[in-house]
Tab-separated table of C-alpha atoms in Angstrom:
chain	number	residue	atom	x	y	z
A	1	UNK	CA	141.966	6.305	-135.975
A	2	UNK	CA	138.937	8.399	-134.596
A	3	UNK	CA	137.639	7.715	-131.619
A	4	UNK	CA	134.401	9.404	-132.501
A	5	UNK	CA	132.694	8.188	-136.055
A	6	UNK	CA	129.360	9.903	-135.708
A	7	UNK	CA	127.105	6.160	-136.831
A	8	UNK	CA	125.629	6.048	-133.292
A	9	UNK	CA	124.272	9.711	-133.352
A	10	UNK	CA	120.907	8.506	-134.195
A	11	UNK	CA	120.726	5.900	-131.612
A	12	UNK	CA	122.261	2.811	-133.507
A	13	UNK	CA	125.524	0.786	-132.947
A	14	UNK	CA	126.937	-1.671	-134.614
A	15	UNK	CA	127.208	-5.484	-132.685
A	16	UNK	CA	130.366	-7.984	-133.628
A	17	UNK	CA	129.909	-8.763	-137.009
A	18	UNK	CA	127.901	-5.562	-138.304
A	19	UNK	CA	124.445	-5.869	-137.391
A	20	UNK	CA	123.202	-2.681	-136.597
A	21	UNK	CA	121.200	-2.612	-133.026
A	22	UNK	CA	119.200	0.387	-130.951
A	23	UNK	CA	121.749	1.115	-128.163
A	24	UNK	CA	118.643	0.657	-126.237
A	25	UNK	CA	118.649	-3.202	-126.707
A	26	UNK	CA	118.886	-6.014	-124.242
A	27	UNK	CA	121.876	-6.640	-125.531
A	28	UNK	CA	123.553	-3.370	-125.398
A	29	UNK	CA	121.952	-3.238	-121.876
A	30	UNK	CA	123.476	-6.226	-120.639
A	31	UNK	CA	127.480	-5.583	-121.920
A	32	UNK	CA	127.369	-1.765	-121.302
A	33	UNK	CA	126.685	-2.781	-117.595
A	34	UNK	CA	129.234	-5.469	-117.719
A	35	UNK	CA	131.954	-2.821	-118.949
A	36	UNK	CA	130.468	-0.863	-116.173
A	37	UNK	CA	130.809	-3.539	-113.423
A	38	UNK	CA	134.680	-3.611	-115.191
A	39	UNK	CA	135.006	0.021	-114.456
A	40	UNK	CA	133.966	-0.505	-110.799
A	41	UNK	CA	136.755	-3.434	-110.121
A	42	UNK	CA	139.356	-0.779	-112.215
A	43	UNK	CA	138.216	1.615	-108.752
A	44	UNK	CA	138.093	-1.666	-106.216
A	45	UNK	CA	141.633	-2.031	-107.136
A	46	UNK	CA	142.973	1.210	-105.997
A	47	UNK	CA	141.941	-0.068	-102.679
A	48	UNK	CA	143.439	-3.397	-102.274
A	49	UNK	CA	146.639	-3.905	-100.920
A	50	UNK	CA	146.466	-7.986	-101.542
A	51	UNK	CA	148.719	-9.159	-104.111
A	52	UNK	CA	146.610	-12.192	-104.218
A	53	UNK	CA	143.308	-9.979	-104.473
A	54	UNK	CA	145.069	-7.583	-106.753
A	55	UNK	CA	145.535	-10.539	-109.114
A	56	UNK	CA	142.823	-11.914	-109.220
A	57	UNK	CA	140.706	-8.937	-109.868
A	58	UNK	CA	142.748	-8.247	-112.844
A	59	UNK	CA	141.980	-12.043	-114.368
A	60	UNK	CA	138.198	-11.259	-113.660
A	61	UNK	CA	138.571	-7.933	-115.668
A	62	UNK	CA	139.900	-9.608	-118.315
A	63	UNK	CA	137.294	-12.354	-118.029
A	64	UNK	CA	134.933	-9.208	-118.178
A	65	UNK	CA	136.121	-8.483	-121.677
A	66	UNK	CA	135.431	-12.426	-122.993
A	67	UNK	CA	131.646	-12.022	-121.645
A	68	UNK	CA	131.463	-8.225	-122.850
A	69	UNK	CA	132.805	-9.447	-126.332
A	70	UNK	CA	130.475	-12.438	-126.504
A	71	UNK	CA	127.067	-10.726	-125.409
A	72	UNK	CA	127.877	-8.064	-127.920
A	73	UNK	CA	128.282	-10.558	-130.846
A	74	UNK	CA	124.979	-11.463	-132.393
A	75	UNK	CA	124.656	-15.177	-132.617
A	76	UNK	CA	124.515	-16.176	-136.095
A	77	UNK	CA	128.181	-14.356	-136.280
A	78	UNK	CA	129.742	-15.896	-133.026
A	79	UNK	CA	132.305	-18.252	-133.469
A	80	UNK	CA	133.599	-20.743	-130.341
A	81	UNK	CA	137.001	-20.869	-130.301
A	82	UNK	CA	139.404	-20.475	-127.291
A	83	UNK	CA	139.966	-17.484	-125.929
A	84	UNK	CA	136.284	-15.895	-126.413
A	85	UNK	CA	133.902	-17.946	-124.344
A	86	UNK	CA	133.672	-18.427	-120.519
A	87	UNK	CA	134.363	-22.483	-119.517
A	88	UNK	CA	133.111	-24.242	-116.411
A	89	UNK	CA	137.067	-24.185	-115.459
A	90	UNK	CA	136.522	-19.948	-115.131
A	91	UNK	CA	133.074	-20.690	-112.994
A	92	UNK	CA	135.386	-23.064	-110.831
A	93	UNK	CA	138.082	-20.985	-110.412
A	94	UNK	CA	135.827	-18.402	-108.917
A	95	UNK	CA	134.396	-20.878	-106.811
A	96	UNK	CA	137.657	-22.317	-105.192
A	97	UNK	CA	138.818	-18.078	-104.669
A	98	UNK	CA	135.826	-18.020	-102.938
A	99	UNK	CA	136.175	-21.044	-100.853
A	100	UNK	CA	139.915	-19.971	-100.338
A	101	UNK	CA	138.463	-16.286	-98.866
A	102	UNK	CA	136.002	-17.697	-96.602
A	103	UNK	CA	138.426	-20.230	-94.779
A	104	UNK	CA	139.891	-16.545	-93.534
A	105	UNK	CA	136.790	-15.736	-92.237
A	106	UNK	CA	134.546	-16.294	-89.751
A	107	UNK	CA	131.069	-18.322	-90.338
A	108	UNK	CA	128.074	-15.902	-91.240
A	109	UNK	CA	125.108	-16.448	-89.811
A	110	UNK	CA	123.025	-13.133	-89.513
A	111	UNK	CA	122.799	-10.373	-92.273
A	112	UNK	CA	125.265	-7.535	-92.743
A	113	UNK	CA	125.059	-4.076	-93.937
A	114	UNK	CA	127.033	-2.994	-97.086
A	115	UNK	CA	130.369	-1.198	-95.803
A	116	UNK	CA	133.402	-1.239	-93.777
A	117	UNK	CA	136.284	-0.226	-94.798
A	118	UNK	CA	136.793	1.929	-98.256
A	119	UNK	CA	138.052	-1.579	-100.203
A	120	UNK	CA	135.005	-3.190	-98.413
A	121	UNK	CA	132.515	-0.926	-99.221
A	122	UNK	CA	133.404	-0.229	-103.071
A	123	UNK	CA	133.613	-4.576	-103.099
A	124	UNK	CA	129.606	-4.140	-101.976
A	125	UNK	CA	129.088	-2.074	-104.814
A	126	UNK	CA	130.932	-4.167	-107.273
A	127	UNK	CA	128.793	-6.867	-105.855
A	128	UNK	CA	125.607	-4.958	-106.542
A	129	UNK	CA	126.732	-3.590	-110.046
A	130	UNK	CA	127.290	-7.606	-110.929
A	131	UNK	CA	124.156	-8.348	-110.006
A	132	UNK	CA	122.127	-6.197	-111.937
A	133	UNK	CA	124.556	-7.576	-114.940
A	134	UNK	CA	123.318	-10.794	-114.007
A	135	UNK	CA	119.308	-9.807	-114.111
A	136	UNK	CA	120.420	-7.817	-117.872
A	137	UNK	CA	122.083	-10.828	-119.272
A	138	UNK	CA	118.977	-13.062	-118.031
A	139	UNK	CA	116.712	-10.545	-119.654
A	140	UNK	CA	118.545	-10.686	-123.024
A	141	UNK	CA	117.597	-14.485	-122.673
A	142	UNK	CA	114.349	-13.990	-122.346
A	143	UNK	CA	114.418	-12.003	-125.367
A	144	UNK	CA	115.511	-15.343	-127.519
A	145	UNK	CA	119.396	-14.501	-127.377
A	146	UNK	CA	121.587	-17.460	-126.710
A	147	UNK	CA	123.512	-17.327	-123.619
A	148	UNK	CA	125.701	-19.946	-122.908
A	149	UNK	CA	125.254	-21.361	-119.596
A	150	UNK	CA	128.978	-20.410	-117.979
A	151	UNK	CA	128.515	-17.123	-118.663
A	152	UNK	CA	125.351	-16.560	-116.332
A	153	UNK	CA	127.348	-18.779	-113.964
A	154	UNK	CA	130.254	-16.804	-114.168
A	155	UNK	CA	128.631	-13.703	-113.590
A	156	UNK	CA	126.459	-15.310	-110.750
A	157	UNK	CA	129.369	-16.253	-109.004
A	158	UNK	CA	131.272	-13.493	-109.208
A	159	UNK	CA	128.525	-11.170	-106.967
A	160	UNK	CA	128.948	-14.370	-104.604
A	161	UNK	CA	133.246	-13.760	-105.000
A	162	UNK	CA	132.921	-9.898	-103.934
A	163	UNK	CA	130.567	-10.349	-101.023
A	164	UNK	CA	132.968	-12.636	-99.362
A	165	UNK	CA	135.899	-10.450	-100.949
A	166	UNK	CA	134.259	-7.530	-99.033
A	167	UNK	CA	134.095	-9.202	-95.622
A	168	UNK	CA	137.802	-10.717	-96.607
A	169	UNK	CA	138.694	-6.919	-96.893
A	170	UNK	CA	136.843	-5.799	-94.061
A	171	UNK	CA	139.128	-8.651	-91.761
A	172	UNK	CA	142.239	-7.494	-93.821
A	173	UNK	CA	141.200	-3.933	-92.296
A	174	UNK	CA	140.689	-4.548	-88.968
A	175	UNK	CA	137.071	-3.825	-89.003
A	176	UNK	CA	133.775	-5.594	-88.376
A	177	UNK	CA	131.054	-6.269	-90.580
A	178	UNK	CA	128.336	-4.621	-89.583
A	179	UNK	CA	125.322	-6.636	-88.729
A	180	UNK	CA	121.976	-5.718	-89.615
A	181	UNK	CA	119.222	-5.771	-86.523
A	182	UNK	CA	115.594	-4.649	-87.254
A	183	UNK	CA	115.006	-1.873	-84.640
């Protein structure tokens, strides 16, 4: 098999189930960047040293690839069954990894600048990256799509999971966050 077959050279692709799209749609928009936010966890990965953190970046990338293949299904073709949707049990999963991570750390109370460490500072960006997934996958909302509700959830807490993942790295490192002061 090809991995080149020449039907998107005029600006079309195909969704899940045929329907030909502009790859300039919402919906393109909003699982391109969630591949992309994928590709930046492939990169966080070469940084971490945690088993733990290791492993659990590897079940969000292939939580990645359930919202990826259900934002670029169109919805009269999608079909819930197990195995392609995002449950509340993947939001709360997130959630208690995140509660775990900030028991190790020391209360916030004052904003910090994106950095630290290499692992720390590529978790900021996967933070960022997830966020503007977030605001894509909101927009394709707005355009009418249904979104199921776990899936903005999941993605929402996921930019919450690397920010405390970043400062969890920083610690790891040896290094402190640095705080932001207005000069």
């Amino acid at each position: 098999m090809k991995v080149y077959t020449k039907t998107g050279d005029k600006g079309q692709t195909s969704l899940v189930g045929g329907q030909r799209v502009s790859k300039c749609c919402e919906r393109l928009e909003s699982y391109g960047t969630v591949d992309e936010l994928n590709s930046h966890i492939g990169v966080l990965m070469t940084y971490c040293t945690d088993a733990a953190d290791h492993g659990f970046l590897l079940n969000i990338q292939g939580n990645l690839f359930v919202v990826g293949g259900y934002l670029a299904t169109d919805n009269s073709q999608r079909e819930i069954r197990e195995g392609n949707i995002i449950t509340a049990e993947m939001v709360a999963e997130v959630e208690k990894e995140i509660d775990r991570l900030q028991e190790m750390l020391t209360p916030l109370r004052l904003f910090i600048l994106p950095g630290g460490c290499r692992a720390a500072a590529y978790a900021h960006v996967c933070r960022t990256a997830c966020r503007r997934a977030e605001r894509c996958i909101l927009r394709l909302a707005e355009t009418g799509a249904l979104v199921d509700d776990n899936v903005t959830a999941y993605v929402n807490r996921l930019s919450d999971y690397f920010f405390v993942l970043a400062r969890k790295l920083n610690k790891d490192a040896n290094m402190d966050d640095t705080i932001w002061k207005r000069k």
